[in-house]
PDB file of C-alpha atoms in Angstrom:
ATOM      1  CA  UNK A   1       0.843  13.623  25.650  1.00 44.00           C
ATOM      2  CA  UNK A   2       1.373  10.269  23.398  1.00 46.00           C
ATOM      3  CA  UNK A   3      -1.941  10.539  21.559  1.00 48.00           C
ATOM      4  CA  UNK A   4      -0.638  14.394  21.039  1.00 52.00           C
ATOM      5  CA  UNK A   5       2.376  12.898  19.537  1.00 55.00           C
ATOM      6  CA  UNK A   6       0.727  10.599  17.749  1.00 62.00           C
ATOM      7  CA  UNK A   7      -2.134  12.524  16.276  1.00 71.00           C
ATOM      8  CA  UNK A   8       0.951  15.354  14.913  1.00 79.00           C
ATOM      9  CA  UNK A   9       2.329  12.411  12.995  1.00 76.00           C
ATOM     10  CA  UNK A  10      -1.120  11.668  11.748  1.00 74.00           C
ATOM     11  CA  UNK A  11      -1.633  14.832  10.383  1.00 77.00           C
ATOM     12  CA  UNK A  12       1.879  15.553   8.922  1.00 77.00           C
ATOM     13  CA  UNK A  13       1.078  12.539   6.844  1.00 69.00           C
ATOM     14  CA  UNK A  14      -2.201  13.736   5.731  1.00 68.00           C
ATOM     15  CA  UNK A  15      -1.232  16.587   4.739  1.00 72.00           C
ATOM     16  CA  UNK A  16       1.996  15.180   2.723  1.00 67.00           C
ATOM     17  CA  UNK A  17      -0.153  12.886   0.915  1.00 58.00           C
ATOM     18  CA  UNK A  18      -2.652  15.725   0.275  1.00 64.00           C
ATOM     19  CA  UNK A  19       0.310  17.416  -0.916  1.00 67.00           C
ATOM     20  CA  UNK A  20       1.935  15.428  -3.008  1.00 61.00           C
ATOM     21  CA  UNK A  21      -0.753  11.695  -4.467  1.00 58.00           C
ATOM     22  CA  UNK A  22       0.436   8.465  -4.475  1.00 58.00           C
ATOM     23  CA  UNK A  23      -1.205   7.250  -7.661  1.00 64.00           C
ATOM     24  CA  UNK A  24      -2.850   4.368  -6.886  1.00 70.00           C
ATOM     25  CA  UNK A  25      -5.670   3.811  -8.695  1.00 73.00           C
ATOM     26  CA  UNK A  26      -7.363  -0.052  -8.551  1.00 76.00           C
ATOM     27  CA  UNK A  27      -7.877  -1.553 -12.334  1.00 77.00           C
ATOM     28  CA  UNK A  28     -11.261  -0.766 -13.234  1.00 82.00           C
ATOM     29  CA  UNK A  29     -13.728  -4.037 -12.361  1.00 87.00           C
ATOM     30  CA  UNK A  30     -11.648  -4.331  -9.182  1.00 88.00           C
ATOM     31  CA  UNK A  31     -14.046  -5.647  -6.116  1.00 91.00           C
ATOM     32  CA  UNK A  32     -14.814  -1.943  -3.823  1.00 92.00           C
ATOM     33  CA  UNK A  33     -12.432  -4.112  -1.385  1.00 93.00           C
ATOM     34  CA  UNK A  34      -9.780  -3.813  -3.601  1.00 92.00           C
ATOM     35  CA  UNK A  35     -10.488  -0.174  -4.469  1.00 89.00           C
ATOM     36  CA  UNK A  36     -10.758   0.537  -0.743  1.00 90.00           C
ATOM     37  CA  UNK A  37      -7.673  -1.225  -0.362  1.00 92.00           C
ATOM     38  CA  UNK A  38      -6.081   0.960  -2.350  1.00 90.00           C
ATOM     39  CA  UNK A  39      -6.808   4.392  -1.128  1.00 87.00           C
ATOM     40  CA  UNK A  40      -5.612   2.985   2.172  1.00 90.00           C
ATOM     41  CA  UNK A  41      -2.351   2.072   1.062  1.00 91.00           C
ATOM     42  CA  UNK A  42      -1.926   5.173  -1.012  1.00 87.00           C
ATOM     43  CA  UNK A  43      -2.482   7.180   2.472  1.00 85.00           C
ATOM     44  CA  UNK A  44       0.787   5.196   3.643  1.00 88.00           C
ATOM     45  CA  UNK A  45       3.090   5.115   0.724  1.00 87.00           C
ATOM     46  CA  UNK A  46       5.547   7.386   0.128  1.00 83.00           C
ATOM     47  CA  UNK A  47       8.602   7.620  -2.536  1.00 83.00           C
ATOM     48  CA  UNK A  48       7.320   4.116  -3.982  1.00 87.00           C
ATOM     49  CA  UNK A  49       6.871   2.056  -0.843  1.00 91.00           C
ATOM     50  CA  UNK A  50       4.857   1.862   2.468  1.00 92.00           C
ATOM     51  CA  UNK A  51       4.136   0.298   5.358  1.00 94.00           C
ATOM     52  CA  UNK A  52       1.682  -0.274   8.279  1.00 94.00           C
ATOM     53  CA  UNK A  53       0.434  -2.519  11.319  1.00 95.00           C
ATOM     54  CA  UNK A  54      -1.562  -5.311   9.841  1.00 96.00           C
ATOM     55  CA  UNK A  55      -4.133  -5.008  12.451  1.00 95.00           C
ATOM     56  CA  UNK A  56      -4.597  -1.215  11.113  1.00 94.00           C
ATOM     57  CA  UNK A  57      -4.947  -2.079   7.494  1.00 95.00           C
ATOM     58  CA  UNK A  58      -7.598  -4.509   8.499  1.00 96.00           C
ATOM     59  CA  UNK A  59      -9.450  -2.030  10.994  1.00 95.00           C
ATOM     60  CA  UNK A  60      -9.336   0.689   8.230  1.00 93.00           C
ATOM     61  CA  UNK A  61     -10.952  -1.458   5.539  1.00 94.00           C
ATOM     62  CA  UNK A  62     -12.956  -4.015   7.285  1.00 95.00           C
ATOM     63  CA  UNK A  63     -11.688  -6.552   6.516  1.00 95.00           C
ATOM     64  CA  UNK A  64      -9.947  -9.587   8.763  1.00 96.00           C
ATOM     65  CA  UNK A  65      -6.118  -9.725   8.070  1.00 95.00           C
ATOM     66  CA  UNK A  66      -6.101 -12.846   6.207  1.00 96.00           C
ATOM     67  CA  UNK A  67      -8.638 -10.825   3.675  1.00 97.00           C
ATOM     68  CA  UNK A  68      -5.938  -8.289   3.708  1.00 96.00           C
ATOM     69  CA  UNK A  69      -3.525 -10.425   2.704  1.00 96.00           C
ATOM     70  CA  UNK A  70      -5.347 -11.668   0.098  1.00 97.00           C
ATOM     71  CA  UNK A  71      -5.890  -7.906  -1.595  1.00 96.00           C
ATOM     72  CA  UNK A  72      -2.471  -7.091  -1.502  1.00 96.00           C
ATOM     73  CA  UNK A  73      -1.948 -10.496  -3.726  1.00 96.00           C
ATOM     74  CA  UNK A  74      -4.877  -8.895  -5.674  1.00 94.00           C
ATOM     75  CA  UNK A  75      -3.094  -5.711  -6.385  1.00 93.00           C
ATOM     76  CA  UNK A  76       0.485  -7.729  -7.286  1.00 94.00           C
ATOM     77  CA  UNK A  77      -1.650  -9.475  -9.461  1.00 93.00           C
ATOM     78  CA  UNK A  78      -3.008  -6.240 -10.931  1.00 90.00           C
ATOM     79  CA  UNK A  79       0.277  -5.067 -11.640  1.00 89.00           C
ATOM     80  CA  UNK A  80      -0.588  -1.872  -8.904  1.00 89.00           C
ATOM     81  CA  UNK A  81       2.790  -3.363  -6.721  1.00 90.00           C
ATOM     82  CA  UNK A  82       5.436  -4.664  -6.944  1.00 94.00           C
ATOM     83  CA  UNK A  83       5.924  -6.860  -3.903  1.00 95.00           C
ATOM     84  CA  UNK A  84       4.444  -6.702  -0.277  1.00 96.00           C
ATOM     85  CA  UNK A  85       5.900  -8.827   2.847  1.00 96.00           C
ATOM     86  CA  UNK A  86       4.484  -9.799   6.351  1.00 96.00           C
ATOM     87  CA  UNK A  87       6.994  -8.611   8.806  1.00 95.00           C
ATOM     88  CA  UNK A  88       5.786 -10.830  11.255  1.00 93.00           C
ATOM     89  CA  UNK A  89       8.503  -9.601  13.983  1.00 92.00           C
ATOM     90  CA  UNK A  90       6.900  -5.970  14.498  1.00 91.00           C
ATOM     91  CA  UNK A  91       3.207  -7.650  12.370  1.00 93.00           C
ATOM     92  CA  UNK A  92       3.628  -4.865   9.931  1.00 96.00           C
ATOM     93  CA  UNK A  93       3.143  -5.099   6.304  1.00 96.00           C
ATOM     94  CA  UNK A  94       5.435  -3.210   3.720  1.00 96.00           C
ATOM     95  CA  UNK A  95       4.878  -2.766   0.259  1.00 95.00           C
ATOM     96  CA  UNK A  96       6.750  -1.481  -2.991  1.00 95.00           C
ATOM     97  CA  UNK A  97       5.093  -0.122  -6.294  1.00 91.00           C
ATOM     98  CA  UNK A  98       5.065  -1.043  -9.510  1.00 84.00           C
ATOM     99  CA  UNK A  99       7.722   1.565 -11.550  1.00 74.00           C
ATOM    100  CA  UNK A 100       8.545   1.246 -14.504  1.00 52.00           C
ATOM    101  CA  UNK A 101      11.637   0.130 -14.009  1.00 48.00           C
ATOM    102  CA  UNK A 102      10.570  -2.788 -12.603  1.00 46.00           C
ATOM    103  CA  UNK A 103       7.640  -3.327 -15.511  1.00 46.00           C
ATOM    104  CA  UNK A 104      10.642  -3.028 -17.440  1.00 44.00           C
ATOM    105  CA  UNK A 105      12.363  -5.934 -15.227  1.00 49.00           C
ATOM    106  CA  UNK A 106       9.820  -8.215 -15.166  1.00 49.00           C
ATOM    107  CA  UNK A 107       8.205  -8.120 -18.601  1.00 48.00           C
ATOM    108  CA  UNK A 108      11.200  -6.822 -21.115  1.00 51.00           C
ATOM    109  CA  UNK A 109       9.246  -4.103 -22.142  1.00 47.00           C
ATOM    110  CA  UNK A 110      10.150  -0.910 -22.750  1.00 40.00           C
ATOM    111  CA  UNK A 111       7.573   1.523 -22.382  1.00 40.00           C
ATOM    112  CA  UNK A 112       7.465   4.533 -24.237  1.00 37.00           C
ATOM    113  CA  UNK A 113       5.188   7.913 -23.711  1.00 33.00           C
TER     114      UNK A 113
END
């Protein structure tokens, strides 16, 4: 009956995100890593911020979790988020997006459409 469970989550989030995009789209000349990195994120983020078991991330993109670590700091970098954080109590890793508020906040723009 758990996997049951679990799977109905699964696919309540799929179909959200089908629903209603994140838009996360890697910079172009991003490494496929990054890209891949990305999408996978963007299938856990809602309302500007995420999270998921590390050990997940990693299984979902191939990669080890240090290498995940090291994409996330990519896509800070990038400007994609925000912030992300190990929480190393439950080894999850949450994430916030970039908004324009806080492009706003950390360069003094103000950008107009």
């Amino acid at each position: 009956m758990h996997s049951q469970t679990t799977g109905r989550g699964t696919r309540a989030r799929a179909a959200h995100w089908a629903l209603h995009p994140v838009p996360l789209v890697a910079p172009r000349g991003m490494s496929p890593a990054v890209q891949l990195t990305a999408l996978i994120l963007a299938a856990h983020t809602s309302d500007g911020s995420g999270s998921a078991e590390l050990d997940v991330l990693a299984r979902l993109g191939g990669q080890s979790q240090q290498q995940v670590e090291d994409l996330l700091d990519q896509l800070v970098r990038c400007r994609l988020f925000a912030s992300w954080q190990h929480l190393r109590e439950h080894d999850e890793i949450a994430w916030r997006l970039l908004t324009l508020r806080t492009e706003q906040r950390h360069t003094g723009k103000v950008i107009t459409s």
